Short mmCIF file of C-alpha atoms and ligand atoms in Angstrom, two decimals:
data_model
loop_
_atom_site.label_atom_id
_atom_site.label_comp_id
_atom_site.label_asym_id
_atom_site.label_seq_id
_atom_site.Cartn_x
_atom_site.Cartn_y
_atom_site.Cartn_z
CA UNK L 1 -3.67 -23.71 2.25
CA UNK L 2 -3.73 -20.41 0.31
CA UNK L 3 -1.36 -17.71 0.82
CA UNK L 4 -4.46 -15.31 0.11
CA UNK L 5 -7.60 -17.13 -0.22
CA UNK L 6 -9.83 -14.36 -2.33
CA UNK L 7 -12.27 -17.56 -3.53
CA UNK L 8 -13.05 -18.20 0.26
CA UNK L 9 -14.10 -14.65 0.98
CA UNK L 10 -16.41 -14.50 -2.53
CA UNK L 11 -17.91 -17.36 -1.31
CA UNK L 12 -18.90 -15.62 2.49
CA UNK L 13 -20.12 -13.05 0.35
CA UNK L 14 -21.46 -14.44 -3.07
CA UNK L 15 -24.94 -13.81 -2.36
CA UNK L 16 -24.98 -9.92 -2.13
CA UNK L 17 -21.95 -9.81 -4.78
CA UNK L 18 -23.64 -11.44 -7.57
CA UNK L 19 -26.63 -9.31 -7.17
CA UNK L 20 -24.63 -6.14 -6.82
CA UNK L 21 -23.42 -7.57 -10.30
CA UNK L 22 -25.81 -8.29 -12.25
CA UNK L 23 -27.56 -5.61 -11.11
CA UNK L 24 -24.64 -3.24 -12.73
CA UNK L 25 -25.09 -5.32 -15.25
CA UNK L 26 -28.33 -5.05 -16.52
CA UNK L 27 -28.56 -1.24 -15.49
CA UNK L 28 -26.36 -0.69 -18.38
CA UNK L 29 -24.47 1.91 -16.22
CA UNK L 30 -20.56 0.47 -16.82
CA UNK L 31 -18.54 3.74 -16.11
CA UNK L 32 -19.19 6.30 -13.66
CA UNK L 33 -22.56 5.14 -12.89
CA UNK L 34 -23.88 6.42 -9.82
CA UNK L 35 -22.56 3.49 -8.25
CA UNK L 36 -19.29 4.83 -8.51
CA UNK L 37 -20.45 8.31 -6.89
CA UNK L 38 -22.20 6.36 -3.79
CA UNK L 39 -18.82 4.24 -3.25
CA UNK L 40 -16.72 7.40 -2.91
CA UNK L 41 -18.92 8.97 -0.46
CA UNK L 42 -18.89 5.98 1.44
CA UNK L 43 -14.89 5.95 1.34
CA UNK L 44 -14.26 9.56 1.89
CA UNK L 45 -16.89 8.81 4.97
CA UNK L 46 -14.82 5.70 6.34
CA UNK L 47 -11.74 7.53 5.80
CA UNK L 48 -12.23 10.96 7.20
CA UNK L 49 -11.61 13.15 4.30
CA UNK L 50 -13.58 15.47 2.38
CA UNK L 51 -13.04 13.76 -0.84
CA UNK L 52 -12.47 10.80 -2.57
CA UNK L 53 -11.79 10.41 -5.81
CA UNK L 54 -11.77 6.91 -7.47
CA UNK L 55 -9.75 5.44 -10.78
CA UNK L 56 -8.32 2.56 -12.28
CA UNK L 57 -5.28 1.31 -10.21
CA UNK L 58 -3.28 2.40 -6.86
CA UNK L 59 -0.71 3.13 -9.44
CA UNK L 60 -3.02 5.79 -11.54
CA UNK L 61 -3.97 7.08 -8.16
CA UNK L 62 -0.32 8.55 -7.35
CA UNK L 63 -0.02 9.77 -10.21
CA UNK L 64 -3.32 12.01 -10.77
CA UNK L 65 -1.72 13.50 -7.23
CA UNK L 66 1.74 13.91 -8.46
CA UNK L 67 0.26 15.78 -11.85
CA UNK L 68 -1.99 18.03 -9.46
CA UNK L 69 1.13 19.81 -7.91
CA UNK L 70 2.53 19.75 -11.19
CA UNK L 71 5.68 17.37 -10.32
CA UNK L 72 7.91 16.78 -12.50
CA UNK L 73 11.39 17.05 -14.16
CA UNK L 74 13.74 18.52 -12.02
CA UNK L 75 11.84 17.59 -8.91
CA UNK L 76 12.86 15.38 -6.04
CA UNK L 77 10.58 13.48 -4.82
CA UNK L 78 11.51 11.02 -1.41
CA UNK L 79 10.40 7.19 -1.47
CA UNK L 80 11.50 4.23 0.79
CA UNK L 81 13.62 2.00 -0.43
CA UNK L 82 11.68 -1.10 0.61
CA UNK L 83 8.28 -0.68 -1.26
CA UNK L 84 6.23 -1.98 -4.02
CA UNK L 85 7.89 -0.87 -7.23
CA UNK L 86 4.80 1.56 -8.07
CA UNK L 87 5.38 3.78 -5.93
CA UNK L 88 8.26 4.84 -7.36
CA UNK L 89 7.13 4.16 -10.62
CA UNK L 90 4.56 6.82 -10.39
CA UNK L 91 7.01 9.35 -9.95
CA UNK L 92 9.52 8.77 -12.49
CA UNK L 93 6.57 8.71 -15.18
CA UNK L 94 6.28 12.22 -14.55
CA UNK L 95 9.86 12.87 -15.43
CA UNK L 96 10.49 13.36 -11.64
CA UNK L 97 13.48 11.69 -9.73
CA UNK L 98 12.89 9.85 -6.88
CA UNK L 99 15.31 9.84 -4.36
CA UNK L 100 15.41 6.54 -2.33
CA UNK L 101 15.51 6.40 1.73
CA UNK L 102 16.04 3.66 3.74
CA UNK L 103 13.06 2.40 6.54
CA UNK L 104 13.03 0.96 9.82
CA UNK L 105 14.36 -2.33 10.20
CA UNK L 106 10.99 -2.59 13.22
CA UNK L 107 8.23 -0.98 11.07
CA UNK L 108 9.26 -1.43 7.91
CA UNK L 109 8.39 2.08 7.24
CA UNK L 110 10.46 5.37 5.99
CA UNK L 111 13.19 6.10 8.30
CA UNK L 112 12.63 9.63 9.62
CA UNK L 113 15.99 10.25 10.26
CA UNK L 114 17.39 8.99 6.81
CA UNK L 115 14.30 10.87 5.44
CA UNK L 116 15.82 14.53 6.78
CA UNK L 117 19.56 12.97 5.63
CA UNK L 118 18.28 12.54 2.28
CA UNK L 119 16.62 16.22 2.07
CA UNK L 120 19.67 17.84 3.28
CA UNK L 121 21.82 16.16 0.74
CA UNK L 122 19.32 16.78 -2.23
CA UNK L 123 19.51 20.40 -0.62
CA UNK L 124 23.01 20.82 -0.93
CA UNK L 125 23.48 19.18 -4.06
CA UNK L 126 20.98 21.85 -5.76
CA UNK L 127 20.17 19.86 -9.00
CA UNK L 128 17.04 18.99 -7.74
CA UNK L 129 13.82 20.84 -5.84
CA UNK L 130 12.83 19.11 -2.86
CA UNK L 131 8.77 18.47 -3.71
CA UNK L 132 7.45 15.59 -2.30
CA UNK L 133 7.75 13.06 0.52
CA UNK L 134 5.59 9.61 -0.33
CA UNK L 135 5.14 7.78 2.84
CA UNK L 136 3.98 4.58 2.27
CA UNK L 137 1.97 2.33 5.07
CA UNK L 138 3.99 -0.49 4.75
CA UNK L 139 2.17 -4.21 4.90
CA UNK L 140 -1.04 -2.56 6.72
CA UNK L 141 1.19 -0.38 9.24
CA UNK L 142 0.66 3.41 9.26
CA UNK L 143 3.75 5.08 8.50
CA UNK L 144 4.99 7.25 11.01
CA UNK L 145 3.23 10.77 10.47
CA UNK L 146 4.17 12.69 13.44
CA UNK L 147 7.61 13.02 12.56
CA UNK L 148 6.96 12.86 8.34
CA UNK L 149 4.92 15.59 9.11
CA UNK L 150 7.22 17.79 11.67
CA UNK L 151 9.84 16.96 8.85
CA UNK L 152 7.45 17.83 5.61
CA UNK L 153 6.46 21.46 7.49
CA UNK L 154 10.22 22.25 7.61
CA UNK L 155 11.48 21.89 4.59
CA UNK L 156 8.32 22.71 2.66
CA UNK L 157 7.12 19.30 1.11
CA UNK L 158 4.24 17.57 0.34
CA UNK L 159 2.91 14.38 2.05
CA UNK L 160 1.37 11.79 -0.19
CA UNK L 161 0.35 8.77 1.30
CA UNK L 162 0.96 5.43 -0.47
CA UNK L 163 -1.80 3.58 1.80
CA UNK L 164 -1.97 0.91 -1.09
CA UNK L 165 -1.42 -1.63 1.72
CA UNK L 166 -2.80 0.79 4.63
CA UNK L 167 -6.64 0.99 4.04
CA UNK L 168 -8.33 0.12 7.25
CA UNK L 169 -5.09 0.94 9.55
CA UNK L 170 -5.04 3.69 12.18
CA UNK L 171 -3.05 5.69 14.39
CA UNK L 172 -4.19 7.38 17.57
CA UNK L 173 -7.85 6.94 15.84
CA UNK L 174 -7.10 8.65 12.90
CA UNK L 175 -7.75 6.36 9.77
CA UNK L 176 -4.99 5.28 7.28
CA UNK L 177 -5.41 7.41 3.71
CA UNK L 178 -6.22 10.59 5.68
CA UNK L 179 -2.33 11.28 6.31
CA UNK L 180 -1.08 13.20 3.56
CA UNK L 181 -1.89 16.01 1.56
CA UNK L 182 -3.03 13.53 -0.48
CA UNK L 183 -3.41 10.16 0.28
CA UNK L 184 -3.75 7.03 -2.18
CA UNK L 185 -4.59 3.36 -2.03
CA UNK L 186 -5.23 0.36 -4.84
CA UNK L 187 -8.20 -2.13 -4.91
CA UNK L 188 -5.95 -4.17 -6.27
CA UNK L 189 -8.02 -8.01 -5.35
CA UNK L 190 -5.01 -8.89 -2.67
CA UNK L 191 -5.14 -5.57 -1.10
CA UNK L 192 -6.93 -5.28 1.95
CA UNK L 193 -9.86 -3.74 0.28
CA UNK L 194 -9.32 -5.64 -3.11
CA UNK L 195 -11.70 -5.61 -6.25
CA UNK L 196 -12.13 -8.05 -9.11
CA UNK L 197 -9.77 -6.38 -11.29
CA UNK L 198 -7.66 -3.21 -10.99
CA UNK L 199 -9.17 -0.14 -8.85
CA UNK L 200 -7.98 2.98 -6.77
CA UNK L 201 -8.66 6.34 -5.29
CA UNK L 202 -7.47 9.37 -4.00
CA UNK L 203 -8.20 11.01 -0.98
CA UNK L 204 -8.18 14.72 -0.15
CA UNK L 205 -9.28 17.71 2.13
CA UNK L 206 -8.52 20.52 -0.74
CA UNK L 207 -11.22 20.99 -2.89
CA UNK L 208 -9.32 22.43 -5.26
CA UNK L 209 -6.92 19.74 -5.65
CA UNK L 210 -10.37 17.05 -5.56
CA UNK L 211 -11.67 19.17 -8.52
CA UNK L 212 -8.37 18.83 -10.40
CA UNK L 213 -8.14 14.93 -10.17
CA UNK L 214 -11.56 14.82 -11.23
CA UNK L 215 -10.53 16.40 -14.74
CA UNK L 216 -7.29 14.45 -14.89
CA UNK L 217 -8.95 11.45 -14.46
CA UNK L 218 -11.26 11.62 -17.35
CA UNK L 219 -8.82 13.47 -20.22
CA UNK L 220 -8.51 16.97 -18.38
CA UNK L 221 -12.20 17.36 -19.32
CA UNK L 222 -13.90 20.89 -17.82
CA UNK L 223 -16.78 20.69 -15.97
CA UNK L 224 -18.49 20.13 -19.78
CA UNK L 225 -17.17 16.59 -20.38
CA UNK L 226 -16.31 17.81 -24.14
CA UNK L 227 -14.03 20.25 -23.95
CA UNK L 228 -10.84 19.54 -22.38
CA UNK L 229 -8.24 22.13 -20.61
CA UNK L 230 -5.36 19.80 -19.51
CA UNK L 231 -3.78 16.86 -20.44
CA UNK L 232 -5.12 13.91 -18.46
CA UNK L 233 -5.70 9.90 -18.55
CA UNK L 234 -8.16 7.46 -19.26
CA UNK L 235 -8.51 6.39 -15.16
CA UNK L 236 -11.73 5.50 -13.92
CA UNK L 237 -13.01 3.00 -11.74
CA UNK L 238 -15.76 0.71 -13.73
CA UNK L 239 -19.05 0.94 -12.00
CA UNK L 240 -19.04 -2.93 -11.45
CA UNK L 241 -16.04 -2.58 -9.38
CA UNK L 242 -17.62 -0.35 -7.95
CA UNK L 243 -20.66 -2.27 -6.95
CA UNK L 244 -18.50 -5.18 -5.61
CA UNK L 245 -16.75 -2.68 -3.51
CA UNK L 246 -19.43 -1.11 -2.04
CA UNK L 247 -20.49 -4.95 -0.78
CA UNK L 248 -16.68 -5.74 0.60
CA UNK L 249 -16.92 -2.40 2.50
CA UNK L 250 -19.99 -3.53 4.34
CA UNK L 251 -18.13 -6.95 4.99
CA UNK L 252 -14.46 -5.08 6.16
CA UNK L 253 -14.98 -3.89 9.65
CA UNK L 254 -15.07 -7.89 10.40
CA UNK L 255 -12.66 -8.87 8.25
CA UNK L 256 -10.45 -6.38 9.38
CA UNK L 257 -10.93 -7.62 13.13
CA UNK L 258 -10.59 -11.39 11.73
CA UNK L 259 -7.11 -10.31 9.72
CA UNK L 260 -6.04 -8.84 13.47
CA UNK L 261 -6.90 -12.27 15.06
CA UNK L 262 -4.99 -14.12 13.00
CA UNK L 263 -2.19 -11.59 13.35
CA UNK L 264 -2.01 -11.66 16.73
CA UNK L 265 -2.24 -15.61 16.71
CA UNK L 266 0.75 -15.71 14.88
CA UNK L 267 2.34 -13.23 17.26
CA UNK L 268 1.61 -15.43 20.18
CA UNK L 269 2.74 -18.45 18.66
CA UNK L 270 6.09 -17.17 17.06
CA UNK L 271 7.85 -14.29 18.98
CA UNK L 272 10.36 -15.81 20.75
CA UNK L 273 11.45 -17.80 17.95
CA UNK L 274 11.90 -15.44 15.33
CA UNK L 275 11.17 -11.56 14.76
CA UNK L 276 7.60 -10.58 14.25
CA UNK L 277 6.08 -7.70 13.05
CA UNK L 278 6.34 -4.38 15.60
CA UNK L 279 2.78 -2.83 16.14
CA UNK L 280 4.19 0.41 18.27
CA UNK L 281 1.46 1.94 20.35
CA UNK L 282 -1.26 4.04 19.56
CA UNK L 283 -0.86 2.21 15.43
CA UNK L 284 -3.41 -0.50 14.39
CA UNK L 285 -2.20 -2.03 11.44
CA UNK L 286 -4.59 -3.58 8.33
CA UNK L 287 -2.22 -6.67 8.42
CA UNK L 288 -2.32 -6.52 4.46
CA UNK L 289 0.40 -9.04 4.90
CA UNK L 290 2.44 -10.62 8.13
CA UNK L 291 6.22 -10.45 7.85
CA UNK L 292 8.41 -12.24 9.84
CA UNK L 293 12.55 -11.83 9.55
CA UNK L 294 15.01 -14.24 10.39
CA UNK L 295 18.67 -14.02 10.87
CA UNK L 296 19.94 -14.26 7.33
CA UNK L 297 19.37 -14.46 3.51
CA UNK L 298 20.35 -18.61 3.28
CA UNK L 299 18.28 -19.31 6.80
CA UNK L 300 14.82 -17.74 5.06
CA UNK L 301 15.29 -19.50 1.92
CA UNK L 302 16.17 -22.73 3.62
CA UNK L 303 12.99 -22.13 5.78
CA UNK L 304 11.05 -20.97 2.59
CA UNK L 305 11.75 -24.39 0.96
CA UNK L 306 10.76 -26.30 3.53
CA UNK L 307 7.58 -24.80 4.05
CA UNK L 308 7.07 -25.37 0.49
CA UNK L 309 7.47 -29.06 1.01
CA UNK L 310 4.91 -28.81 3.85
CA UNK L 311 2.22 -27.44 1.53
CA UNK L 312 2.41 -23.82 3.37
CA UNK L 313 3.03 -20.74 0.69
CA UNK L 314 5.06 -18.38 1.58
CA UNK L 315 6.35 -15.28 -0.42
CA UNK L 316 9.66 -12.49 -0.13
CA UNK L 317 8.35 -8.84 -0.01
CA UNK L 318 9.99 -7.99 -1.29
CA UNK L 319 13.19 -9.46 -2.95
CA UNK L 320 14.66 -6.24 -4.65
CA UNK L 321 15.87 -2.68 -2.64
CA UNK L 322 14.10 -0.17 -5.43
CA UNK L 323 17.35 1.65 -5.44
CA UNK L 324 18.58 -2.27 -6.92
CA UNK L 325 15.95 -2.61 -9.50
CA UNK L 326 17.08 -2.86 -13.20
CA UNK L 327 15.24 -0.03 -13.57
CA UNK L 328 17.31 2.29 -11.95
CA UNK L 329 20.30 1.02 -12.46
CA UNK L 330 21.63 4.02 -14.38
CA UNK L 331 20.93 6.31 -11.30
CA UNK L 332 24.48 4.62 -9.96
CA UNK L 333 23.64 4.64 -6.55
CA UNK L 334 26.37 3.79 -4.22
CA UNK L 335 26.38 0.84 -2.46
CA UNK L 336 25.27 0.48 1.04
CA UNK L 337 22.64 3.31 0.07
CA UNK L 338 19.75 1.50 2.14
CA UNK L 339 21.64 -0.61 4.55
CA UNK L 340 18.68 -1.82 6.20
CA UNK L 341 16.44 -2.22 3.37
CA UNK L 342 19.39 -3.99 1.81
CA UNK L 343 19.16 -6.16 4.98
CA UNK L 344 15.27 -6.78 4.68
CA UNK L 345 15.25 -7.92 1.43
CA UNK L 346 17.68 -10.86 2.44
CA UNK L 347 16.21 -11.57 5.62
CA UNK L 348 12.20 -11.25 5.18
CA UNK L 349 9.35 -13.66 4.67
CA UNK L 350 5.77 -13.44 4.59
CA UNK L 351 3.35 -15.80 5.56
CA UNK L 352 0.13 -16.75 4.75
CA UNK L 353 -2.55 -14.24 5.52
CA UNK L 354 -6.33 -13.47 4.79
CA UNK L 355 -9.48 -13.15 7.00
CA UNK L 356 -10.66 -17.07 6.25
CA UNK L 357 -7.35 -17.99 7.60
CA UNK L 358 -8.46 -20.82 10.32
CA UNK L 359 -6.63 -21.81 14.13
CA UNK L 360 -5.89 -24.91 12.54
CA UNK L 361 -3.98 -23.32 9.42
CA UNK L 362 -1.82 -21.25 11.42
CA UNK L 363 -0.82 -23.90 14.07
CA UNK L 364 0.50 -25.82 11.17
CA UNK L 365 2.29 -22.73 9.42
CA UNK L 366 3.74 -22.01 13.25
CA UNK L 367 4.70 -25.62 13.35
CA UNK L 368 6.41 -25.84 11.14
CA UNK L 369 8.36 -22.78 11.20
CA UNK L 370 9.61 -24.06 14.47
CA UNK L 371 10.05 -27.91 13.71
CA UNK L 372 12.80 -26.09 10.91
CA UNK L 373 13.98 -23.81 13.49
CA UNK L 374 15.08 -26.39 16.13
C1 PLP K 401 -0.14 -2.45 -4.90
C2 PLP K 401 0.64 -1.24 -4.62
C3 PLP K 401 0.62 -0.12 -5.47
C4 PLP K 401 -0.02 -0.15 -6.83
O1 PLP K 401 -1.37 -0.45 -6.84
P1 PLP K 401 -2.05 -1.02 -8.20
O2 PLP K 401 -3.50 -0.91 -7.91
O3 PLP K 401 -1.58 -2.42 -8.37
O4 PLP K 401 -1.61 -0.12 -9.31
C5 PLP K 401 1.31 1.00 -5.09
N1 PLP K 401 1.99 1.05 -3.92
C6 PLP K 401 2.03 0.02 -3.09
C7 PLP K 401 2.77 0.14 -1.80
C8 PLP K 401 1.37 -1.18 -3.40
O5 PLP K 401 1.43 -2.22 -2.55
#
């Protein structure tokens, strides 16, 4: 059993991939080819946004959004606690400080409430400028927008949307990667919508901020590609990519279905032995990954180990609060900063998960989660 079975799902779909391929290839069209053009029309249509604007990682993609409000030193800029380390990343590469806050221990996702603590006490403190709030959609789930947004409007901020893990998740009908100001994701091969190599985009409704990551994304070029009015990056999405992406978007409406199946499966099989991932109502969730906690840190490694000995993979997302990481260890953040990320960390395992995933591969995952358990 794989813990993400990317060969399986080439296979469903090697026939129209390897023509989509070699027909890139022998176009001689590598980068920006009008492949590239189609896909983002296609995305921004999927998505609901005006734009989209494609580069070369999730990771590039927050930060062509971060250098179009001009963020950066002196700026505070709000990221869970409990995220893939990128997303803060991305803002500290600008020279901007990002100010950790803790998520729900249900969702996973940014804590509204610590979200507005955090705020008031950058506020007060007045070293920093309140700029930006990144909201990231969490393992598939949408964040929770209403109140990001009721708290963004407020105090001013922008919302960009880390939707990395979110593409193909909803709430109330409204499609993941349309919540923020700007909104981001990674085609990253494990993502939901993964490539075969690195690949993001950006999504937006402001022209003017669509026309601006179009420049940054190819050396702060001007409309003429030779002359150049801004420092930018080398971040574009290779037209091959871009061909095998426009194939896996044809494919995604059933994988994303098959991804909920299996979810759900799992749900059935597990809740009242240990605590599964919350869906709340009106959210559909891309199930980029299914989490389950137990009770503490030595019970999930225990439980970790044995699944290893059963052949089942199994992996912590994520081991490491940000506000923990090396990194930023010369912020000197108080302890008990994040309590509940803090908690997560120690408590939370994730099982196997992909589309190909079949009845007989999670009955032996739930199995033996509760063959350890008793
Ligand atoms: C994967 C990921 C990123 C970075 O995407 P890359 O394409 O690998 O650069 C950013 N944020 C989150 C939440 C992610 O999961």
């Amino acid at each position: 059993m794989q813990f993400r079975d990317l060969r399986r799902q080439y296979c469903a779909l090697k026939s129209d991939i390897d023509i989509a391929v070699s027909d890139v290839v022998s176009s001689g069209d590598y980068i920006m080819g009008s492949r590239v053009r189609e896909l983002e029309k296609e995305l921004a249509d999927y998505v609901g946004t005006k734009h989209c604007i494609s580069c070369a990682s999730g990771t590039d993609a927050l930060i062509l959004a971060l250098k179009v409000w001009g963020i950066g030193e002196g700026d505070a800029v709000f990221v869970p606690d409990f995220t893939f380390f990128a997303t803060a990343e991305a803002v500290s590469s600008e020279g901007a400080s990002p100010i950790f806050v803790d998520v729900d221990k249900d969702t996973f996702n940014i804590d509204p409430a610590d979200l507005e603590e955090k705020i008031k006490l950058t506020v007060r403190n007045g070293e920093l400028k309140p700029r930006v709030i990144v909201a990231v959609d969490l393992f598939g789930l949408p964040a929770n927008y209403p109140a990001i947004r009721s708290i963004a409007d407020r105090y001013g901020l922008f919302i960009l949307e880390d939707g990395a893990q979110g593409f193909g998740g909803s709430l109330n009908g409204k499609r993941s990667c349309s919540f923020g100001d700007i909104s981001t994701t990674s085609f990253f091969p494990a993502k939901p919508l993964g490539c075969y190599g690195d690949g993001g985009a950006c999504f937006t409704d402001n022209d003017e901020w669509a026309a601006l990551m179009d420049s940054y994304r190819m050396h702060g070029k001007s409309l003429s590609k030779y002359e150049n009015v801004r420092i930018g990056m080398n971040s574009r999405l290779d037209t091959v990519q871009a061909a095998i992406l426009q194939v896996k978007l044809k494919a995604f409406a059933d994988e994303l279905a098959a991804v909920n199946r299996v979810a759900d499966e799992y749900s059935n099989l597990l809740y009242d032995i240990v605590k599964i991932p919350a869906i709340p109502e009106g959210f559909f969730s891309s199930r980029a990954q299914y989490t389950i906690r137990l009770n503490n840190e030595a019970e999930r490694d225990d439980l970790q180990t044995y699944l290893k000995e059963q052949g089942i993979p199994s992996t912590v997302y994520y081991p490491t609060p940000l506000h923990r990481q090396p990194a930023y260890r010369n912020l000197g953040i108080p302890t008990s900063y994040c309590p509940v990320t803090d908690k997560l960390c120690e408590t939370v395992l994730s099982l196997p998960m992909h589309p190909y995933l079949t009845q007989e591969d999670i009955n032996s995952v739930c199995n033996a989660i509760k063959c350890f358990l008793k």
